[in-house]
GROMACS .gro file of C-alpha atoms in nm:
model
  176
    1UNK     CA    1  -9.992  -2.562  13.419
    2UNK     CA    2 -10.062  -2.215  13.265
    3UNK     CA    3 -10.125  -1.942  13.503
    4UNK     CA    4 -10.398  -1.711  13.356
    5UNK     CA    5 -10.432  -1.468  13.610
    6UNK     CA    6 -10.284  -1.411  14.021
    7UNK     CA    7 -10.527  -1.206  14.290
    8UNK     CA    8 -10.412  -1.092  14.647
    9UNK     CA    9 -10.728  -1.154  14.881
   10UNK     CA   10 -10.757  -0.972  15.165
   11UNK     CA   11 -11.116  -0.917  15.198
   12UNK     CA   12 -11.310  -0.908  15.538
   13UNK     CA   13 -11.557  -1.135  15.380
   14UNK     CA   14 -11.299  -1.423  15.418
   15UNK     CA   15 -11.234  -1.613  15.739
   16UNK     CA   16 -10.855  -1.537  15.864
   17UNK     CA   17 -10.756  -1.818  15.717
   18UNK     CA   18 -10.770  -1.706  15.363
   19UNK     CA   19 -10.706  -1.322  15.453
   20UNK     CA   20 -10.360  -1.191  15.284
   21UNK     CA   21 -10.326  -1.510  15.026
   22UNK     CA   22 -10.304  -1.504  14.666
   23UNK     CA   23 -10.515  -1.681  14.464
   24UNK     CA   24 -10.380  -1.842  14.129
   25UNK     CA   25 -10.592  -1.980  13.825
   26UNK     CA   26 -10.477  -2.219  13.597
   27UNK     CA   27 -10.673  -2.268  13.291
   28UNK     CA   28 -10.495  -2.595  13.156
   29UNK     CA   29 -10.514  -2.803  13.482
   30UNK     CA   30 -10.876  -2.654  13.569
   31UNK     CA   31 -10.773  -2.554  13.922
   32UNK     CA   32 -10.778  -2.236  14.147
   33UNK     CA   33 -10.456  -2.230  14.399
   34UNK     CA   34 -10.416  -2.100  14.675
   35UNK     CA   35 -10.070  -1.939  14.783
   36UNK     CA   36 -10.018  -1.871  15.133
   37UNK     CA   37  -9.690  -1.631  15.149
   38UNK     CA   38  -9.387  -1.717  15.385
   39UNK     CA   39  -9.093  -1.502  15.417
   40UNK     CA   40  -8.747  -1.681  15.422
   41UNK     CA   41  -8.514  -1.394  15.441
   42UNK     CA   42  -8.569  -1.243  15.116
   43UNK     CA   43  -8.736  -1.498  14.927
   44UNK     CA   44  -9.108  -1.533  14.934
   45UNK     CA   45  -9.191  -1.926  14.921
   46UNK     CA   46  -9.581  -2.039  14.967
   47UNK     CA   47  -9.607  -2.151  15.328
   48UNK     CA   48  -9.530  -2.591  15.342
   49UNK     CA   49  -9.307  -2.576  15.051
   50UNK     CA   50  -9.579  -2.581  14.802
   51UNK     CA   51  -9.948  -2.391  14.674
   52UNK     CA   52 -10.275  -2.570  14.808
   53UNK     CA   53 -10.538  -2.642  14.603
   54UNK     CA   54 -10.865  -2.456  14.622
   55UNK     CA   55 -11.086  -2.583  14.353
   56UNK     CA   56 -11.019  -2.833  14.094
   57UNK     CA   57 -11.255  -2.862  13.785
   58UNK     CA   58 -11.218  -3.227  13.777
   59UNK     CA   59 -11.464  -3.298  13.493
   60UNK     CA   60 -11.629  -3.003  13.453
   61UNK     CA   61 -11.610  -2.744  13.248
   62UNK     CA   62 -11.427  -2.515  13.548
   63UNK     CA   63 -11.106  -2.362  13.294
   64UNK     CA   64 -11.026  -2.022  13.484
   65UNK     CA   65 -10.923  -1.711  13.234
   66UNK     CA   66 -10.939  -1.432  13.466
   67UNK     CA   67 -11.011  -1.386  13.897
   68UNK     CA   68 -11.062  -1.103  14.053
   69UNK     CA   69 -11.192  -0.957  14.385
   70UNK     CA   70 -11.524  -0.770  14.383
   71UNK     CA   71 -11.654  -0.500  14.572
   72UNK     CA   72 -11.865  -0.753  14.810
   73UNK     CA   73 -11.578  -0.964  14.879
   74UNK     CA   74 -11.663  -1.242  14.708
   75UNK     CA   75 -11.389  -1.408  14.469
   76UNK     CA   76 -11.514  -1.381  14.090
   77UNK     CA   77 -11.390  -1.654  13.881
   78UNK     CA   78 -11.423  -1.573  13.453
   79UNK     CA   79 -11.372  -1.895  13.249
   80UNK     CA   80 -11.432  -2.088  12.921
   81UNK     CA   81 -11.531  -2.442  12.869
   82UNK     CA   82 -11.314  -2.688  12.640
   83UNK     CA   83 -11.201  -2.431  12.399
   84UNK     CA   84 -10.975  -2.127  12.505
   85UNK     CA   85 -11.189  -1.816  12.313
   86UNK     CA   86 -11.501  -1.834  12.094
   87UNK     CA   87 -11.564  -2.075  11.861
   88UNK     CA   88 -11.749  -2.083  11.579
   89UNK     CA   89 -11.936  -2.270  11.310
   90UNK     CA   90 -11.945  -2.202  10.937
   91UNK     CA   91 -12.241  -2.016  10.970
   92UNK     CA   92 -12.023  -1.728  11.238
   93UNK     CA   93 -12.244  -1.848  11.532
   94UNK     CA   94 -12.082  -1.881  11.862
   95UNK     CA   95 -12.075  -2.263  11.933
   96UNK     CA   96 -11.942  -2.219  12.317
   97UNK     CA   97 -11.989  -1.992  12.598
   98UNK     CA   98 -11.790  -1.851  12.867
   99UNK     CA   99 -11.862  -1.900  13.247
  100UNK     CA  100 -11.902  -1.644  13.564
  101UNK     CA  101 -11.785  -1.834  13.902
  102UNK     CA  102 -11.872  -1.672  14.238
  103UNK     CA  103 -11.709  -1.781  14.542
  104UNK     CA  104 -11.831  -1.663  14.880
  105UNK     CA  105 -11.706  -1.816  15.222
  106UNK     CA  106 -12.000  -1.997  15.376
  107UNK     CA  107 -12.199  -1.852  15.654
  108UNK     CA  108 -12.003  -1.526  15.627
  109UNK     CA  109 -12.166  -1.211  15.548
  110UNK     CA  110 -12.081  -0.984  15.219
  111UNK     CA  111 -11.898  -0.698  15.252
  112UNK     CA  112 -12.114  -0.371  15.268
  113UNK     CA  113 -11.932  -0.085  15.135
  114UNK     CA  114 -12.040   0.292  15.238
  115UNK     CA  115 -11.828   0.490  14.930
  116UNK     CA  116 -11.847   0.864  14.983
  117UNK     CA  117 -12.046   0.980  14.705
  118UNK     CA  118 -11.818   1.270  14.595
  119UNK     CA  119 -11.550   1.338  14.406
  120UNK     CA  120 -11.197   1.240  14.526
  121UNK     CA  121 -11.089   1.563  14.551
  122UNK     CA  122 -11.360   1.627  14.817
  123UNK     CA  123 -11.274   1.319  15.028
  124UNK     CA  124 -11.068   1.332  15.338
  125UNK     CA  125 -10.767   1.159  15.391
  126UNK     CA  126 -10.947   0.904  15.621
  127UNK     CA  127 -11.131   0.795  15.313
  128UNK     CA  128 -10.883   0.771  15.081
  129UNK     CA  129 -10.661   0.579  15.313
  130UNK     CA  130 -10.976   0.337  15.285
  131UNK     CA  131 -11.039   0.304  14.946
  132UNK     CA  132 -10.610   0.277  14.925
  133UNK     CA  133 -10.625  -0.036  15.152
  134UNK     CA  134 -10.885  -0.180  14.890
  135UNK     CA  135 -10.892  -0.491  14.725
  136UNK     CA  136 -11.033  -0.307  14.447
  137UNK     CA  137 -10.724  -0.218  14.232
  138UNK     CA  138 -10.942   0.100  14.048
  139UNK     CA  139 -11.029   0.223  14.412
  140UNK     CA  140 -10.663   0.182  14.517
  141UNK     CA  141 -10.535   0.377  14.205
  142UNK     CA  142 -10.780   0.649  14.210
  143UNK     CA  143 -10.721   0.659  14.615
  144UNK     CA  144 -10.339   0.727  14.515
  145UNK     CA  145 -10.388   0.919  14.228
  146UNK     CA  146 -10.579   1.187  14.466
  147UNK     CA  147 -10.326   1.176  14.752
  148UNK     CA  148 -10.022   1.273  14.499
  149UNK     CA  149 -10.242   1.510  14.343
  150UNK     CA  150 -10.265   1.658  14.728
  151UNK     CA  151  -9.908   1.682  14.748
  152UNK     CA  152  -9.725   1.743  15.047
  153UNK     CA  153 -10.100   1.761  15.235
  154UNK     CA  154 -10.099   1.354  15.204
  155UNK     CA  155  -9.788   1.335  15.379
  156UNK     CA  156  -9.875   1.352  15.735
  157UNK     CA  157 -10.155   1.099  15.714
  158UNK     CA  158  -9.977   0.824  15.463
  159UNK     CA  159  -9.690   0.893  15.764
  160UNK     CA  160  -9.968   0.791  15.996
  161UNK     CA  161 -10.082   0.526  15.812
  162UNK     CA  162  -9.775   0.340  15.789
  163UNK     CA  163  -9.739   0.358  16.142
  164UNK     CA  164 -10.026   0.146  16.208
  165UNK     CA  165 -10.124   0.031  15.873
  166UNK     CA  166 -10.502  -0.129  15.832
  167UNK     CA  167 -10.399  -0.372  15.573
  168UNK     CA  168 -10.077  -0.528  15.358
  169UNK     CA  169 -10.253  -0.339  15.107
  170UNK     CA  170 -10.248  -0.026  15.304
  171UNK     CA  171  -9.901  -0.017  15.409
  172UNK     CA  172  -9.777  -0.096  15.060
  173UNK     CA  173  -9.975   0.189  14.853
  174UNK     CA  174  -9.867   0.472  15.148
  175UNK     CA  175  -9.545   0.315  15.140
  176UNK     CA  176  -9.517   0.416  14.796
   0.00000   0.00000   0.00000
């Protein structure tokens, strides 16, 4: 196929069984995989021996560009129809359109979020080590960004944090 874009979920708005998964898109066979990790020593293989599949366009018009995990939890799926890009007539008008997918899990609820409204450098360490455990990669950078700003402050509670780490996503950012 042709891979167009890879997403770690690990939203709350999931059921377990498609917590700490990737998500892959593949805009030439009109599918959305899913990649459940496995460790084999070293090597990470997708649990089974092989990806699942998690939506297939069959006829449609489903050809994923771009994924990505929003704020609410929901997986947001950017696409195009037949043509890869705009197209255009000889006039310069747009003859296709792109596509905005939102997947929820059924009967689940959406993730409320309850963001400090302050700057960074005003928020404790409690709620950085929040937003750094994101699925949000922009709250996960700025998260960092603050703590190494901090200095040798952050160390004690990324030391605490990696002892009993909320999230993959957690451990890996304090890790670094």
């Amino acid at each position: 196929g042709s891979y167009t874009r890879i997403v770690f979920a690990d939203t709350p708005h999931f059921p377990q069984s498609h917590r700490g998964v990737w998500f892959i898109a593949d805009w030439m066979r009109k599918a959305l995989y899913l990649y459940r990790p496995e460790w084999r020593g070293a090597l990470n293989v997708p649990k089974g021996g092989r990806y699942e599949e998690f939506v297939i366009g069959g006829k449609s018009l489903f050809r994923p560009t771009d994924i990505a995990m929003g704020p609410d939890g929901a997986l947001w799926v950017l696409g195009w129809g037949r043509d890869y890009g705009g197209t255009f007539d000889e006039n310069g008008c747009q003859t296709n359109e792109g596509r905005v997918y939102r997947i929820v899990a059924k009967d689940r609820p959406l993730v409320q979020w309850k963001r400090p409204d302050k700057p960074h450098a005003q928020w404790s360490s409690d709620e950085l080590l929040n937003d750094l455990g994101s699925w949000i990669p922009a709250w996960q950078i700025n998260a960092r960004d603050e703590l190494v700003r901090r200095g040798k402050a952050s160390v004690e509670p990324l030391m605490q944090a990696l002892k009993k780490p909320a999230s993959v996503a957690q451990e890996t950012w304090a890790a670094w």
